[in-house]
Short mmCIF file of C-alpha atoms and ligand atoms in Angstrom, two decimals:
data_model
loop_
_atom_site.label_atom_id
_atom_site.label_comp_id
_atom_site.label_asym_id
_atom_site.label_seq_id
_atom_site.Cartn_x
_atom_site.Cartn_y
_atom_site.Cartn_z
CA MET F 1 181.54 173.54 43.78
CA GLN F 2 181.82 170.19 45.55
CA THR F 3 185.17 168.36 45.75
CA SER F 4 185.34 164.59 46.34
CA ASP F 5 188.31 162.32 46.78
CA VAL F 6 186.82 159.75 44.44
CA VAL F 7 184.01 160.13 41.90
CA ILE F 8 182.77 156.83 40.47
CA VAL F 9 180.72 157.10 37.28
CA GLY F 10 178.46 154.04 37.00
CA GLY F 11 176.48 152.23 39.67
CA GLY F 12 176.51 148.73 38.19
CA SER F 13 177.99 145.78 40.06
CA ALA F 14 181.54 147.13 39.57
CA GLY F 15 180.91 150.76 40.59
CA LEU F 16 178.89 149.88 43.69
CA THR F 17 181.41 147.25 44.80
CA LEU F 18 184.25 149.73 44.42
CA ALA F 19 182.38 152.33 46.50
CA LEU F 20 181.89 149.75 49.25
CA LEU F 21 185.49 148.58 49.14
CA LEU F 22 186.81 152.13 49.37
CA ALA F 23 184.53 153.13 52.21
CA THR F 24 185.32 150.04 54.28
CA GLY F 25 189.07 149.85 53.55
CA GLU F 26 191.46 149.82 56.48
CA HIS F 27 192.87 153.29 55.72
CA SER F 28 190.10 154.80 53.66
CA GLN F 29 187.29 155.52 56.11
CA HIS F 30 187.73 159.25 55.67
CA LEU F 31 187.55 159.28 51.90
CA SER F 32 184.68 161.22 50.38
CA ILE F 33 183.12 159.18 47.58
CA GLN F 34 180.51 160.23 45.04
CA LEU F 35 178.80 157.67 42.85
CA LEU F 36 176.90 158.96 39.82
CA ASP F 37 174.61 156.93 37.60
CA GLN F 38 172.46 158.04 34.72
CA GLY F 39 169.82 155.38 35.46
CA PRO F 40 167.39 154.98 38.36
CA ALA F 41 168.45 153.71 41.80
CA PRO F 42 168.20 149.92 42.22
CA LEU F 43 164.81 149.04 43.67
CA PRO F 44 164.30 146.34 46.32
CA GLN F 45 162.97 143.36 44.44
CA GLN F 46 162.65 139.63 44.35
CA ALA F 47 165.14 137.87 42.10
CA HIS F 48 163.58 137.51 38.63
CA PHE F 49 166.63 135.81 37.09
CA GLN F 50 166.05 137.64 33.79
CA ARG F 51 169.73 138.66 33.68
CA VAL F 52 172.02 136.43 35.70
CA SER F 53 175.74 135.96 36.15
CA ALA F 54 177.63 132.83 37.03
CA LEU F 55 179.96 134.02 39.77
CA ASN F 56 183.08 132.11 40.71
CA LEU F 57 184.58 131.44 44.13
CA ALA F 58 186.83 134.52 44.01
CA SER F 59 183.81 136.81 43.52
CA LYS F 60 181.92 134.98 46.26
CA ARG F 61 184.82 135.47 48.70
CA LEU F 62 184.92 139.18 47.86
CA LEU F 63 181.16 139.65 48.31
CA GLU F 64 181.27 137.65 51.55
CA LYS F 65 183.92 139.98 52.95
CA LEU F 66 181.67 142.92 52.03
CA ALA F 67 178.77 141.25 53.89
CA VAL F 68 176.67 141.25 50.72
CA TRP F 69 176.70 137.54 49.91
CA PRO F 70 174.36 136.33 52.72
CA GLN F 71 171.77 138.93 51.64
CA LEU F 72 171.46 137.37 48.19
CA THR F 73 168.47 135.23 48.96
CA ALA F 74 168.68 132.83 46.07
CA ASN F 75 172.16 132.26 44.79
CA PRO F 76 171.94 128.66 43.62
CA ALA F 77 175.20 126.77 43.52
CA TYR F 78 176.05 124.30 40.82
CA GLN F 79 178.09 121.21 41.59
CA ARG F 80 178.71 119.90 38.12
CA MET F 81 179.42 121.23 34.67
CA GLU F 82 178.95 119.45 31.36
CA VAL F 83 180.18 120.77 28.02
CA TRP F 84 179.62 118.95 24.76
CA GLU F 85 179.46 119.53 21.06
CA ALA F 86 176.29 118.90 19.10
CA ASP F 87 176.71 116.22 16.40
CA SER F 88 180.10 114.92 17.64
CA PHE F 89 181.34 112.74 20.47
CA ALA F 90 183.25 115.60 22.17
CA ARG F 91 182.29 115.87 25.85
CA ILE F 92 183.87 117.02 29.09
CA GLN F 93 182.52 116.99 32.65
CA PHE F 94 183.62 118.66 35.84
CA ASP F 95 182.50 117.67 39.31
CA ALA F 96 183.01 119.87 42.39
CA ALA F 97 183.35 116.89 44.75
CA GLU F 98 186.08 115.31 42.57
CA LEU F 99 187.96 118.59 42.62
CA GLY F 100 187.55 118.99 46.40
CA HIS F 101 185.08 121.90 46.28
CA ASP F 102 181.52 122.39 47.51
CA ALA F 103 180.46 124.13 44.29
CA LEU F 104 181.79 125.12 40.89
CA GLY F 105 179.94 128.44 40.84
CA PHE F 106 176.82 130.37 41.77
CA ILE F 107 174.07 131.89 39.67
CA VAL F 108 173.30 135.40 40.85
CA ASP F 109 170.51 137.70 39.70
CA ASN F 110 172.27 140.84 38.38
CA GLU F 111 169.63 143.28 39.61
CA GLN F 112 169.36 141.65 43.02
CA LEU F 113 173.14 141.85 43.42
CA ARG F 114 173.02 145.55 42.53
CA GLN F 115 170.20 146.13 44.96
CA GLN F 116 172.04 144.43 47.83
CA LEU F 117 175.25 146.30 47.10
CA TYR F 118 173.27 149.55 47.09
CA ALA F 119 171.59 148.66 50.40
CA ARG F 120 175.07 148.30 51.98
CA VAL F 121 176.33 151.48 50.31
CA GLN F 122 173.44 153.44 51.84
CA GLN F 123 174.66 152.46 55.33
CA LEU F 124 178.00 154.22 54.79
CA PRO F 125 177.88 157.99 55.29
CA GLN F 126 181.03 158.73 53.29
CA ILE F 127 179.38 157.53 50.05
CA ASN F 128 177.02 159.92 48.33
CA CYS F 129 175.02 158.26 45.53
CA ARG F 130 173.20 160.22 42.87
CA PHE F 131 170.99 158.53 40.31
CA ALA F 132 169.32 159.88 37.17
CA VAL F 133 172.28 162.22 36.73
CA LYS F 134 173.52 163.29 33.32
CA ILE F 135 177.17 164.24 32.94
CA LYS F 136 177.67 166.77 30.16
CA GLU F 137 181.42 166.99 30.01
CA ILE F 138 184.57 165.89 31.78
CA ASN F 139 187.65 168.10 31.83
CA ALA F 140 190.72 166.21 32.92
CA GLY F 141 193.26 168.39 34.69
CA ASP F 142 196.70 167.50 36.02
CA GLU F 143 195.54 167.79 39.62
CA GLN F 144 191.81 167.10 39.49
CA ASN F 145 188.95 166.29 37.12
CA LEU F 146 186.11 168.70 36.58
CA LEU F 147 182.70 167.19 35.85
CA GLN F 148 179.97 169.36 34.42
CA LEU F 149 176.49 168.01 34.99
CA ALA F 150 173.59 168.70 32.67
CA ASP F 151 171.76 170.57 35.46
CA GLY F 152 174.62 173.08 35.61
CA GLN F 153 176.34 171.71 38.72
CA MET F 154 180.11 171.19 38.75
CA LEU F 155 182.03 168.54 40.65
CA LEU F 156 185.74 168.18 41.29
CA ALA F 157 187.31 164.73 41.67
CA LYS F 158 190.83 163.92 42.81
CA LEU F 159 190.35 160.47 41.27
CA LEU F 160 187.70 159.73 38.66
CA VAL F 161 186.73 156.10 38.03
CA GLY F 162 184.91 155.06 34.85
CA ALA F 163 182.68 152.13 35.88
CA ASP F 164 180.07 153.07 33.31
CA GLY F 165 179.95 149.87 31.30
CA ALA F 166 180.71 148.80 27.76
CA ASN F 167 179.97 152.13 26.04
CA SER F 168 181.78 154.14 28.72
CA PHE F 169 181.22 157.89 28.49
CA VAL F 170 184.27 158.43 30.71
CA ARG F 171 186.44 156.41 28.31
CA GLN F 172 185.17 158.49 25.39
CA GLN F 173 185.60 161.82 27.18
CA LEU F 174 189.18 160.98 28.14
CA GLN F 175 189.80 159.70 24.59
CA LEU F 176 191.20 156.43 25.87
CA PRO F 177 191.59 154.28 22.74
CA ILE F 178 190.02 150.83 22.49
CA ALA F 179 190.50 147.75 20.35
CA PHE F 180 187.32 145.89 19.51
CA TRP F 181 185.87 143.24 17.31
CA ASP F 182 182.39 142.02 16.70
CA TYR F 183 181.92 138.40 17.81
CA GLU F 184 179.26 138.25 15.08
CA GLN F 185 176.94 136.66 17.59
CA HIS F 186 174.05 137.91 19.66
CA ALA F 187 173.08 136.35 23.00
CA LEU F 188 169.46 135.55 23.71
CA VAL F 189 168.75 135.31 27.43
CA ALA F 190 165.61 133.87 29.07
CA THR F 191 164.38 131.67 31.90
CA ILE F 192 163.08 128.23 30.98
CA ARG F 193 161.26 125.37 32.70
CA THR F 194 162.35 121.82 31.90
CA VAL F 195 160.68 118.45 32.42
CA GLU F 196 163.82 116.86 33.90
CA SER F 197 165.59 118.25 36.98
CA HIS F 198 168.86 120.07 36.23
CA GLN F 199 170.52 118.36 39.21
CA GLN F 200 172.58 121.47 39.96
CA THR F 201 174.56 121.01 36.78
CA ALA F 202 175.55 123.87 34.47
CA ARG F 203 175.43 122.73 30.87
CA GLN F 204 176.76 124.16 27.64
CA VAL F 205 176.32 122.72 24.18
CA PHE F 206 178.37 124.05 21.27
CA LEU F 207 176.09 124.29 18.25
CA PRO F 208 177.38 125.13 14.74
CA THR F 209 176.03 128.70 15.24
CA GLY F 210 177.39 129.20 18.79
CA PRO F 211 177.09 127.98 22.39
CA LEU F 212 173.85 127.46 24.30
CA ALA F 213 174.27 127.55 28.11
CA LEU F 214 171.72 126.20 30.60
CA LEU F 215 172.44 127.63 34.03
CA PRO F 216 170.63 125.93 36.94
CA LEU F 217 168.46 128.10 39.22
CA ALA F 218 167.24 127.31 42.75
CA ASP F 219 164.10 125.52 41.45
CA PRO F 220 165.37 122.16 40.08
CA HIS F 221 163.24 122.62 36.94
CA LEU F 222 164.25 126.20 36.14
CA CYS F 223 167.31 127.28 34.17
CA SER F 224 168.55 130.59 32.85
CA ILE F 225 169.73 130.27 29.26
CA VAL F 226 172.33 132.21 27.31
CA TRP F 227 171.96 131.25 23.66
CA SER F 228 174.72 132.82 21.58
CA THR F 229 174.02 132.59 17.89
CA SER F 230 174.14 134.51 14.62
CA PRO F 231 172.40 137.92 14.77
CA GLU F 232 169.88 136.63 12.20
CA GLN F 233 168.98 133.53 14.19
CA ALA F 234 168.80 135.55 17.43
CA ALA F 235 166.30 137.93 15.79
CA THR F 236 164.26 134.96 14.53
CA LEU F 237 164.28 133.28 17.96
CA LEU F 238 163.21 136.54 19.60
CA ALA F 239 160.27 136.90 17.22
CA LEU F 240 159.07 133.27 17.33
CA ASP F 241 155.81 132.47 19.07
CA THR F 242 156.32 130.61 22.35
CA PRO F 243 155.46 127.04 21.18
CA SER F 244 157.83 127.32 18.19
CA PHE F 245 160.57 128.79 20.40
CA ASN F 246 160.13 125.93 22.87
CA GLN F 247 160.48 123.42 20.03
CA GLN F 248 163.68 125.02 18.73
CA LEU F 249 165.14 125.25 22.23
CA THR F 250 164.36 121.63 23.09
CA ALA F 251 166.01 120.51 19.85
CA ALA F 252 169.05 122.79 20.28
CA SER F 253 169.64 121.50 23.83
CA ASN F 254 169.49 117.90 22.54
CA ALA F 255 166.51 117.58 24.90
CA VAL F 256 169.13 117.02 27.60
CA LEU F 257 166.53 118.06 30.22
CA GLY F 258 163.50 116.89 28.27
CA VAL F 259 161.02 119.35 26.82
CA ALA F 260 161.96 122.96 27.62
CA GLU F 261 159.45 125.82 27.96
CA LEU F 262 159.96 129.54 28.07
CA VAL F 263 159.04 131.34 31.31
CA GLY F 264 158.74 135.13 30.97
CA ASP F 265 160.49 137.41 28.51
CA ARG F 266 163.34 136.96 26.09
CA ALA F 267 166.06 139.61 25.54
CA VAL F 268 168.92 139.81 23.05
CA TYR F 269 172.38 141.38 23.52
CA PRO F 270 174.92 141.93 20.73
CA LEU F 271 178.34 140.52 21.66
CA THR F 272 181.48 142.58 21.12
CA MET F 273 185.02 142.17 22.41
CA ARG F 274 186.28 145.51 23.70
CA TYR F 275 189.62 146.19 25.24
CA ALA F 276 190.86 149.64 26.26
CA LYS F 277 194.45 150.03 25.11
CA GLN F 278 195.00 152.54 27.87
CA TRP F 279 193.22 152.14 31.21
CA PHE F 280 194.12 155.49 32.78
CA ARG F 281 195.02 159.02 31.92
CA GLN F 282 195.98 161.73 34.39
CA GLN F 283 193.62 161.25 37.36
CA THR F 284 191.10 158.97 35.64
CA VAL F 285 190.98 155.18 35.53
CA LEU F 286 188.69 152.56 33.97
CA VAL F 287 187.34 149.39 35.57
CA ALA F 288 185.27 146.36 34.52
CA ASP F 289 183.16 146.59 31.32
CA ALA F 290 184.38 150.14 30.72
CA ALA F 291 187.85 148.61 30.24
CA HIS F 292 186.95 145.25 28.64
CA THR F 293 184.02 143.15 27.45
CA ILE F 294 184.29 139.48 26.55
CA HIS F 295 182.10 136.72 25.13
CA PRO F 296 179.78 135.32 27.85
CA LEU F 297 180.52 131.68 26.94
CA ALA F 298 182.67 131.11 30.03
CA GLY F 299 180.64 133.43 32.28
CA GLN F 300 183.66 135.47 33.34
CA GLY F 301 182.88 139.14 32.51
CA MET F 302 181.49 140.19 35.87
CA ASN F 303 184.05 138.09 37.75
CA LEU F 304 186.80 139.93 35.90
CA GLY F 305 185.23 143.32 36.69
CA LEU F 306 184.86 142.53 40.39
CA MET F 307 188.54 141.57 40.53
CA ASP F 308 189.44 144.89 38.82
CA VAL F 309 187.73 146.92 41.53
CA ALA F 310 189.18 144.74 44.31
CA ALA F 311 192.66 145.31 42.85
CA LEU F 312 192.16 149.06 42.49
CA ALA F 313 190.78 149.39 46.03
CA GLU F 314 193.73 147.40 47.40
CA LEU F 315 196.24 149.69 45.70
CA ILE F 316 194.38 152.85 46.78
CA ASN F 317 194.35 151.56 50.34
CA ARG F 318 198.12 151.08 50.16
CA GLN F 319 198.54 154.66 48.92
CA LEU F 320 196.51 155.93 51.84
CA ALA F 321 198.45 153.81 54.33
CA GLY F 322 201.67 155.37 53.02
CA HIS F 323 200.20 158.92 52.91
CA LEU F 324 200.78 158.95 49.17
CA PRO F 325 198.63 160.73 46.56
CA LEU F 326 195.35 159.01 45.77
CA ALA F 327 195.75 159.02 41.99
CA GLU F 328 199.53 158.66 41.72
CA HIS F 329 200.66 157.81 38.20
CA ARG F 330 202.86 154.95 39.45
CA MET F 331 199.94 153.33 41.27
CA LEU F 332 197.57 153.66 38.32
CA ARG F 333 200.22 152.15 36.05
CA GLN F 334 200.58 149.22 38.48
CA TYR F 335 196.80 148.69 38.46
CA GLU F 336 196.73 148.82 34.67
CA ARG F 337 199.57 146.30 34.28
CA TRP F 338 198.06 143.95 36.86
CA ARG F 339 194.53 143.86 35.49
CA LYS F 340 195.37 144.22 31.79
CA SER F 341 197.32 141.01 31.97
CA GLU F 342 194.37 139.14 33.55
CA ALA F 343 191.92 140.59 31.00
CA GLN F 344 194.22 139.73 28.08
CA GLN F 345 194.46 136.11 29.20
CA MET F 346 190.67 135.89 29.42
CA ILE F 347 190.15 137.51 26.00
CA ALA F 348 192.65 135.09 24.45
CA ALA F 349 190.97 132.09 26.12
CA MET F 350 187.53 133.20 24.84
CA GLU F 351 188.93 133.57 21.33
CA LEU F 352 190.48 130.12 21.48
CA PHE F 353 187.14 128.63 22.56
CA LYS F 354 185.14 130.54 20.00
CA ARG F 355 187.44 129.82 17.08
CA GLY F 356 188.08 126.28 18.33
CA PHE F 357 184.39 125.49 18.18
CA GLY F 358 183.68 127.66 15.16
CA SER F 359 185.00 125.35 12.46
CA GLN F 360 182.61 122.79 11.06
CA LEU F 361 185.32 121.11 8.96
CA LYS F 362 185.63 117.39 9.64
CA LEU F 363 189.31 117.33 10.70
CA PRO F 364 189.19 120.20 13.27
CA LYS F 365 185.98 118.66 14.63
CA LEU F 366 187.68 115.32 15.09
CA VAL F 367 190.78 116.87 16.69
CA ARG F 368 188.73 118.84 19.24
CA ALA F 369 186.53 115.84 20.02
CA VAL F 370 189.62 113.73 20.73
CA GLY F 371 191.22 116.62 22.66
CA MET F 372 188.15 117.20 24.80
CA ASN F 373 187.69 113.52 25.59
CA LEU F 374 191.38 113.13 26.43
CA THR F 375 191.23 116.17 28.72
CA ASN F 376 188.20 114.61 30.38
CA GLN F 377 190.40 111.70 31.43
CA LEU F 378 193.25 113.81 32.82
CA PRO F 379 192.36 114.86 36.38
CA LEU F 380 195.39 117.15 36.81
CA LEU F 381 194.65 119.10 33.63
CA LYS F 382 190.97 119.34 34.56
CA GLU F 383 191.95 120.65 37.98
CA LYS F 384 194.09 123.35 36.35
CA ILE F 385 191.28 124.41 34.00
CA MET F 386 188.82 124.57 36.88
CA ALA F 387 191.21 126.46 39.19
CA ALA F 388 191.24 129.25 36.59
CA ALA F 389 187.45 129.17 36.09
CA LEU F 390 186.79 129.12 39.83
CA GLY F 391 189.05 132.10 40.45
CA ASN F 392 191.50 130.06 42.51
CA SER F 393 194.56 130.80 40.39
CA GLY F 394 196.17 133.86 38.85
CA ASP F 395 197.19 137.06 40.59
CA LEU F 396 194.14 137.62 42.79
CA PRO F 397 193.50 140.71 44.92
CA GLN F 398 193.90 139.95 48.62
CA LEU F 399 190.21 140.07 49.49
CA ALA F 400 189.41 137.46 46.86
CA ARG F 401 192.15 134.99 47.74
CA PRO F 402 191.33 131.59 49.17
CA ASP F 403 192.96 130.74 52.49
CA VAL F 404 195.04 128.12 50.72
CA ILE F 405 195.55 128.60 47.00
CA LYS F 406 195.00 125.34 45.09
CA LEU F 407 196.80 125.17 41.76
C1 FAD D 501 174.37 137.81 27.79
C2 FAD D 501 175.40 138.05 28.84
C3 FAD D 501 175.64 137.10 29.82
C4 FAD D 501 176.62 137.29 30.80
N1 FAD D 501 176.85 136.32 31.73
C5 FAD D 501 177.84 136.49 32.64
C6 FAD D 501 178.15 135.46 33.61
O1 FAD D 501 177.53 134.39 33.65
N2 FAD D 501 179.16 135.68 34.49
C7 FAD D 501 179.88 136.84 34.49
O2 FAD D 501 180.81 136.97 35.30
N3 FAD D 501 179.61 137.83 33.60
C8 FAD D 501 178.62 137.69 32.68
N4 FAD D 501 178.34 138.69 31.79
C9 FAD D 501 179.07 139.96 31.88
C10 FAD D 501 178.49 140.89 32.96
O3 FAD D 501 177.09 141.03 32.76
C11 FAD D 501 179.17 142.27 32.88
O4 FAD D 501 180.57 142.08 32.84
C12 FAD D 501 178.84 143.12 34.10
O5 FAD D 501 177.45 143.26 34.27
C13 FAD D 501 179.46 144.51 33.93
O6 FAD D 501 179.26 145.28 35.07
P1 FAD D 501 179.68 146.82 35.07
O7 FAD D 501 179.31 147.33 36.43
O8 FAD D 501 181.06 146.99 34.58
O9 FAD D 501 178.77 147.49 33.94
P2 FAD D 501 177.20 147.68 33.86
O10 FAD D 501 176.48 146.60 34.56
O11 FAD D 501 176.90 147.92 32.42
O12 FAD D 501 176.93 149.02 34.68
C14 FAD D 501 177.27 150.29 34.18
C15 FAD D 501 176.49 151.34 34.94
O13 FAD D 501 176.93 152.61 34.46
C16 FAD D 501 175.80 153.46 34.22
N5 FAD D 501 176.17 154.40 33.17
C17 FAD D 501 176.40 154.15 31.86
N6 FAD D 501 176.72 155.28 31.21
C18 FAD D 501 176.68 156.29 32.13
C19 FAD D 501 176.91 157.69 32.07
N7 FAD D 501 177.23 158.32 30.92
N8 FAD D 501 176.76 158.41 33.21
C20 FAD D 501 176.42 157.82 34.37
N9 FAD D 501 176.19 156.49 34.48
C21 FAD D 501 176.33 155.74 33.39
C22 FAD D 501 174.68 152.50 33.83
O14 FAD D 501 173.41 153.07 34.08
C23 FAD D 501 174.99 151.27 34.70
O15 FAD D 501 174.32 151.33 35.93
C24 FAD D 501 177.38 138.50 30.80
C25 FAD D 501 177.14 139.48 29.82
C26 FAD D 501 176.17 139.26 28.84
C27 FAD D 501 175.94 140.31 27.77
#
């Protein structure tokens, strides 16, 4: 039977980043790390931008320190952001230059990010990655966790990390309770070509059925869209022939970039808020989507997950520096308190946005239009909102902190 210091279940962006952080930490070079994933290993590929994430400055700083950022060949930056409400005068704009930044965020291809993280992981001998692995059962003991694999192998882990996404098997095996609610929206994602140039501006229009985001890619006429709408409309949009879809999309985006045309496939994801009430038990801990999922309207899910793993790695590194146990209850509690508070704030903010823009009654519409336009004229308030979105405020892990924190 093989014993590892840390077993990470899940080789998505969170699991792979954690493996890298642990293997390159100041005091953790001698840790033995196993990463298990049920899916195939990430394959070297060009960025297709089918699934993208808007990453903030905190995530960029973290990935830079892990030497992964420069390898992401096309990570287009956006300098401006425009948010408005369809059929009202509510509008707000953010400009990186006005706020003293080079960019407000970066659009990263999810699969390319995974592939580059994996390429770095493969250079580190203390990480052993296994793909296409099925875990049958997890037995949590007071000292170690026992993992039984479907092929009959057994593994022992001093610390087990559940980085296995929204429907976490680890969370279920450990019976860690979750709170959840259905956002009653599905997100349709696709790449589109537009007649007008996007001018490196991320745009989001709030429609009566939900937000439609247009995220600028490296080509000035290509955008990735996240169209959150009712499950019924999402199914209809998915089934529409391309010319009809293009028509609906152009109308929904107020033709802000002229006529829009679909490039490639469409995919739909149901949207659910999930929040683990307990993030650890015995020697097992949850990170990223395994611990929380939020509405994609502010593009913060992956950013939040990357900060979880940076926080956990920082605390583990401190344990090792002090020759303390790897999975000490006190440390795991500290991690839980730290990251739960950040996740809760984000969940609350998403709810405020979603409910705030949900009502089609005349008075709430007027109030939010006035509120948004007023905010647009208040530079200090705008700076505060952006500092949070950029990952320049809050209790950041050390590796993600800016040299000078701007509040
Ligand atoms: C439509 C949409 C748009 C989004 N846009 C943004 C955005 O702009 N910005 C942003 O920050 N976030 C965004 N997000 C959120 C972001 O995509 C997720 O937060 C992020 O991908 C989660 O990463 P993860 O590593 O936790 O989980 P995942 O990426 O789900 O990875 C989990 C891994 O675990 C493996 N796994 C699962 N079960 C098992 C098992 N039983 N055994 C072994 N392995 C297992 C899987 O194969 C997978 O590799 C968006 C989400 C959606 C749905």
